[in-house]
mmCIF file of C-alpha atoms in Angstrom:
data_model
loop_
_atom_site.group_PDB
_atom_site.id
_atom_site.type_symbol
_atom_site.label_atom_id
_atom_site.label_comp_id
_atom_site.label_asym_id
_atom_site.label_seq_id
_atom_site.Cartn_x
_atom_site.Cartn_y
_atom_site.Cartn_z
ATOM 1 C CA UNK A 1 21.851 2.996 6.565
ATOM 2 C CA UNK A 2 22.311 5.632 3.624
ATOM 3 C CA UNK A 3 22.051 5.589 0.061
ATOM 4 C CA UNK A 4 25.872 4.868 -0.199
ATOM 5 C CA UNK A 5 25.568 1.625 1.033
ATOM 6 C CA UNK A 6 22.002 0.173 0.539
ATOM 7 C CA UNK A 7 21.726 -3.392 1.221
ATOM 8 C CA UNK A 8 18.729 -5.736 1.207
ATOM 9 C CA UNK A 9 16.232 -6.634 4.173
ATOM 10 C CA UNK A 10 17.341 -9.128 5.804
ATOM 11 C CA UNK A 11 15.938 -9.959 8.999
ATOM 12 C CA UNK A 12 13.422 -8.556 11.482
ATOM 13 C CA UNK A 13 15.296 -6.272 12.932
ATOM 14 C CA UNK A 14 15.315 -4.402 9.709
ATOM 15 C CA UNK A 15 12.195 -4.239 8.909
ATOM 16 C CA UNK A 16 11.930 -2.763 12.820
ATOM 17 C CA UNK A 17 14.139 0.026 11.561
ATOM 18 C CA UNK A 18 12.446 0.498 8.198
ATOM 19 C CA UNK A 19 8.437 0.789 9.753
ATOM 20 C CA UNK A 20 10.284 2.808 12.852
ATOM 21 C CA UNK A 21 11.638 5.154 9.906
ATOM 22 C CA UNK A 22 8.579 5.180 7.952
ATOM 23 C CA UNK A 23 6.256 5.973 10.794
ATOM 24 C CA UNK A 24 8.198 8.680 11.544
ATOM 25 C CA UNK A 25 7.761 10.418 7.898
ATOM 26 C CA UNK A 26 4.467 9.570 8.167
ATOM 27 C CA UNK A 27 3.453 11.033 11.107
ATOM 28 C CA UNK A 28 5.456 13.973 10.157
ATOM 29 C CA UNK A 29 3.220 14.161 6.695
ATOM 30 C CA UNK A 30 0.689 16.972 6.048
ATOM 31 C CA UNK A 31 -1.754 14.903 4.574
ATOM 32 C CA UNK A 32 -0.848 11.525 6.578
ATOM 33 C CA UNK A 33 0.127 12.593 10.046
ATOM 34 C CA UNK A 34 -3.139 13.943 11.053
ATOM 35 C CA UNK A 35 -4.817 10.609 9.664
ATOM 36 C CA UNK A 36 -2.250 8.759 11.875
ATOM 37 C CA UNK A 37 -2.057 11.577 14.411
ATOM 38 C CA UNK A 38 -5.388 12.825 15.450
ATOM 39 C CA UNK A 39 -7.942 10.341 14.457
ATOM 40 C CA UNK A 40 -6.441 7.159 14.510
ATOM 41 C CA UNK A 41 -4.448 8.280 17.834
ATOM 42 C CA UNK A 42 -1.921 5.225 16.551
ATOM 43 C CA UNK A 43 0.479 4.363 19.941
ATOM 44 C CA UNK A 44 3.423 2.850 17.658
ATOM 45 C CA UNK A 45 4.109 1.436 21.156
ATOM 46 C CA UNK A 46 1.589 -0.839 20.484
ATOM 47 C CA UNK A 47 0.780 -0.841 16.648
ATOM 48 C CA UNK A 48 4.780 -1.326 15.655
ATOM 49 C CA UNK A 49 4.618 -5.519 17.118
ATOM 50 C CA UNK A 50 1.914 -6.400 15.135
ATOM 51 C CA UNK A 51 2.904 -4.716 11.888
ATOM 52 C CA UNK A 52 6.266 -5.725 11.914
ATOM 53 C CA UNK A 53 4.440 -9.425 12.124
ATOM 54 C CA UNK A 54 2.604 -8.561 9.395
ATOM 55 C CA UNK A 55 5.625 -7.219 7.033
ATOM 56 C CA UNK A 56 8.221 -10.149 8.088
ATOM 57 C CA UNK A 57 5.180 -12.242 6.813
ATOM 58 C CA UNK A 58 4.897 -10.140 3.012
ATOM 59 C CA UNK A 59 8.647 -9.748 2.826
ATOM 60 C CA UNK A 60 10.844 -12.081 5.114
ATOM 61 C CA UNK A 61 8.109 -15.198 4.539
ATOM 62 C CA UNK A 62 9.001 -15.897 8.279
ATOM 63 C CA UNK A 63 6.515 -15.509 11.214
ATOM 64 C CA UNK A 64 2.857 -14.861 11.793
ATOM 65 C CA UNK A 65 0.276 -12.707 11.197
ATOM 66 C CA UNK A 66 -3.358 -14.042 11.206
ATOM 67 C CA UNK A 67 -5.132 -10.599 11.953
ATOM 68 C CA UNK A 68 -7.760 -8.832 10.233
ATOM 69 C CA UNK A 69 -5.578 -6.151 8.529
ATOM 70 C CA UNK A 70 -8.629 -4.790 6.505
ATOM 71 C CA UNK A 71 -10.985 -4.126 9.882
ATOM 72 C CA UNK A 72 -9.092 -1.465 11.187
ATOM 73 C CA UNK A 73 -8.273 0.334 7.991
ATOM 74 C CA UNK A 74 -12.165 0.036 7.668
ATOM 75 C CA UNK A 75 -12.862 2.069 10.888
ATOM 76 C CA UNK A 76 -10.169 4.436 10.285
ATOM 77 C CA UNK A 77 -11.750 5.321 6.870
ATOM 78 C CA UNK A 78 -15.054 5.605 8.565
ATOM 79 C CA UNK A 79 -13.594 8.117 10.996
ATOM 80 C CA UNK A 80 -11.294 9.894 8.561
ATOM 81 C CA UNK A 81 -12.765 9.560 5.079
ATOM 82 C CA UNK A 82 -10.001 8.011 3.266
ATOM 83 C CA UNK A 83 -9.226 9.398 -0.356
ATOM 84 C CA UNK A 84 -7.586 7.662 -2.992
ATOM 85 C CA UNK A 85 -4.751 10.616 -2.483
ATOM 86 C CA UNK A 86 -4.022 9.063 1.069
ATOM 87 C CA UNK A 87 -3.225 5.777 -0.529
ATOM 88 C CA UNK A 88 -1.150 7.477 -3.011
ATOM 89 C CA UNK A 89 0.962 9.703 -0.162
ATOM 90 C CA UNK A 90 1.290 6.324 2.382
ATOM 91 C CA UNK A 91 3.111 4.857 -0.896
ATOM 92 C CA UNK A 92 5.221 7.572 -1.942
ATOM 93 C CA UNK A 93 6.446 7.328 1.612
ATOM 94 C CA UNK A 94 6.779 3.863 1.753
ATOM 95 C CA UNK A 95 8.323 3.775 -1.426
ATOM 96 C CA UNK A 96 10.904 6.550 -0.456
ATOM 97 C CA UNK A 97 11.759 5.184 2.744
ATOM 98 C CA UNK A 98 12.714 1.680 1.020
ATOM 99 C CA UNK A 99 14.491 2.994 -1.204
ATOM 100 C CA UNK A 100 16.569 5.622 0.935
ATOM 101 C CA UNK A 101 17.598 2.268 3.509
ATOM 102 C CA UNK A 102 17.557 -0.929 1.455
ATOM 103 C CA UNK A 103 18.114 -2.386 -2.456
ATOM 104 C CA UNK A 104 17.586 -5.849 -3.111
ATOM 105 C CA UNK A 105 15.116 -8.291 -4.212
ATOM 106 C CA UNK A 106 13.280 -8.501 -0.241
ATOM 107 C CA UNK A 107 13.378 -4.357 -1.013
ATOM 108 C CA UNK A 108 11.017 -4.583 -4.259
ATOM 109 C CA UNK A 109 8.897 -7.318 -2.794
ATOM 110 C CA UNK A 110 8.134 -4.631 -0.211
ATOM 111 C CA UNK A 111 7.713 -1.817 -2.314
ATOM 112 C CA UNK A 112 5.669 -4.344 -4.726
ATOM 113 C CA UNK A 113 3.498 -5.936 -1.451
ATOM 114 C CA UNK A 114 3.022 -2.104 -0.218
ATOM 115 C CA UNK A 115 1.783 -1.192 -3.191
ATOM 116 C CA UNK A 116 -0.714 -4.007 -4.096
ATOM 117 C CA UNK A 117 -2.022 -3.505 -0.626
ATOM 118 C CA UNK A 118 -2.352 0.388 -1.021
ATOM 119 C CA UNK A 119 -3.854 -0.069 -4.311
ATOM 120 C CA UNK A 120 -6.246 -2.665 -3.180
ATOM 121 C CA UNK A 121 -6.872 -0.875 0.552
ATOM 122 C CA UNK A 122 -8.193 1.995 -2.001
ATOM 123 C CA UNK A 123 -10.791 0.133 -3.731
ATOM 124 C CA UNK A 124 -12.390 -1.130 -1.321
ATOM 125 C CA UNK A 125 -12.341 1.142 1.055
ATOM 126 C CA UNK A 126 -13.424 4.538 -1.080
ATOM 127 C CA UNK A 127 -14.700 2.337 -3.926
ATOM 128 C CA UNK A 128 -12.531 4.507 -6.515
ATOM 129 C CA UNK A 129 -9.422 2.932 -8.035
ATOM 130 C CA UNK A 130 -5.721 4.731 -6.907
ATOM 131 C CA UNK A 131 -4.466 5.611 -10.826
ATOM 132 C CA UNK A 132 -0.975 6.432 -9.804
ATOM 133 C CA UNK A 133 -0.787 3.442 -8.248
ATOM 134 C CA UNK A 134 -2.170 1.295 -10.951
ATOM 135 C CA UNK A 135 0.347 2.422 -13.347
ATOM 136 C CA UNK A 136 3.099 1.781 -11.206
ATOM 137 C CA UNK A 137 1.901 -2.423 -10.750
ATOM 138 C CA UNK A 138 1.259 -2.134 -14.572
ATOM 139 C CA UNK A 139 4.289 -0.184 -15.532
ATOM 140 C CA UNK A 140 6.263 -2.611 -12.803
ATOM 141 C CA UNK A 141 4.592 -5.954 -14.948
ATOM 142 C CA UNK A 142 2.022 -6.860 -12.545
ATOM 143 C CA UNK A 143 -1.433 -6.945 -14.540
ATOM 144 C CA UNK A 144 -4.277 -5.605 -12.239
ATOM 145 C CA UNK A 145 -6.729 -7.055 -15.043
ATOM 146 C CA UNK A 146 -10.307 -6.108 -13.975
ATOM 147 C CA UNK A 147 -9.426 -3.798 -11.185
ATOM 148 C CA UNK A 148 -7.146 -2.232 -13.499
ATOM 149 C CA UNK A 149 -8.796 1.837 -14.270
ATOM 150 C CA UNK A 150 -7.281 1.659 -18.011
ATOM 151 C CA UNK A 151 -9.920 -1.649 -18.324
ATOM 152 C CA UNK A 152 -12.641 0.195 -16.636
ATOM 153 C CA UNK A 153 -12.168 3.388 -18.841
ATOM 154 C CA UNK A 154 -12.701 0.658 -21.791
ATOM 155 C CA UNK A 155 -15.496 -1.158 -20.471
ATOM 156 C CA UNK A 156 -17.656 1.702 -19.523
ATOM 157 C CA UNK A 157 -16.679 4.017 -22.992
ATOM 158 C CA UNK A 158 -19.283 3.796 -25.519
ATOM 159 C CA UNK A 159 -20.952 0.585 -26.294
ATOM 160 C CA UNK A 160 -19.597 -1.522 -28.976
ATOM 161 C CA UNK A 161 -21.520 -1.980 -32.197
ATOM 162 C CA UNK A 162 -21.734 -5.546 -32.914
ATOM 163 C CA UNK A 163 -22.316 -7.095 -36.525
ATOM 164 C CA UNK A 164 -25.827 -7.997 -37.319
ATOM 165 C CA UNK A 165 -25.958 -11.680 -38.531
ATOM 166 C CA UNK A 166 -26.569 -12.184 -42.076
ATOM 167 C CA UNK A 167 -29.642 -13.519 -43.119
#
């Protein structure tokens, strides 16, 4: 599909194309395909099933996942020490692929779903909050409220002076 005639997801086979597509690019990547590449040795053979379970579950709302996805994200970070810049490069991919194949509502959900996962993936795994990413939910209308970095820059600034009662 090209960007002449983008349509929306629509079924699994799509999203099939769209992670075969993306995992392509990504292993491709400077900064991702050694990640994907090297360390986690990722057989799409093997890994593509299971995702596309998981993304016909965030977009489609069809099928099943019931997997851990955070347990093997947490073993890849322990191997390859995951940086908030990762995050940020797996959604600029993601993001780009979408958008090169599909438009639609099903199309934002997964660029919206891809990044709330990204951004959240992030925090927990390096502890340190994805900024780019942040103001792309915020900027897109979806409130991150304490995880947000523009609340933590205001919460840990210089205490507040509050007003002695009168007496």
């Amino acid at each position: 599909m090209s960007r002449s005639d983008p349509r929306d997801l629509a079924d699994r086979a799509e999203v099939v194309e769209l992670l075969g597509d993306f995992y392509l690019r990504a292993f491709a990547d400077d900064l991702l395909g050694p990640v994907f590449v090297d360390i986690a040795q990722m057989d799409l053979s093997k890994h593509l099933p299971a995702i596309t379970d998981f993304w016909c579950k965030a977009i489609l709302k069809e099928g099943e996942y019931r997997n851990n996805v955070f347990e093997p994200h947490r073993e890849l970070h322990q191997l390859a020490h995951l940086e908030p810049r990762h995050f940020e490069r797996w959604l600029t991919l993601w993001h780009t692929t979408i958008d090169d194949r599909h438009a639609g509502p099903k199309a934002d959900l997964a660029k919206l779903q891809g990044a709330r996962i990204a951004y959240s993936m992030c925090r927990m795994l390096t502890g340190e909050l994805a900024t780019p990413i942040a103001d792309w939910l915020e900027a897109t209308g979806h409130q991150l409220g304490v995880h947000s970095p523009h609340r933590q820059a205001v919460r840990t600034g210089p205490p507040r002076r509050t007003a002695r009662p009168r007496s």
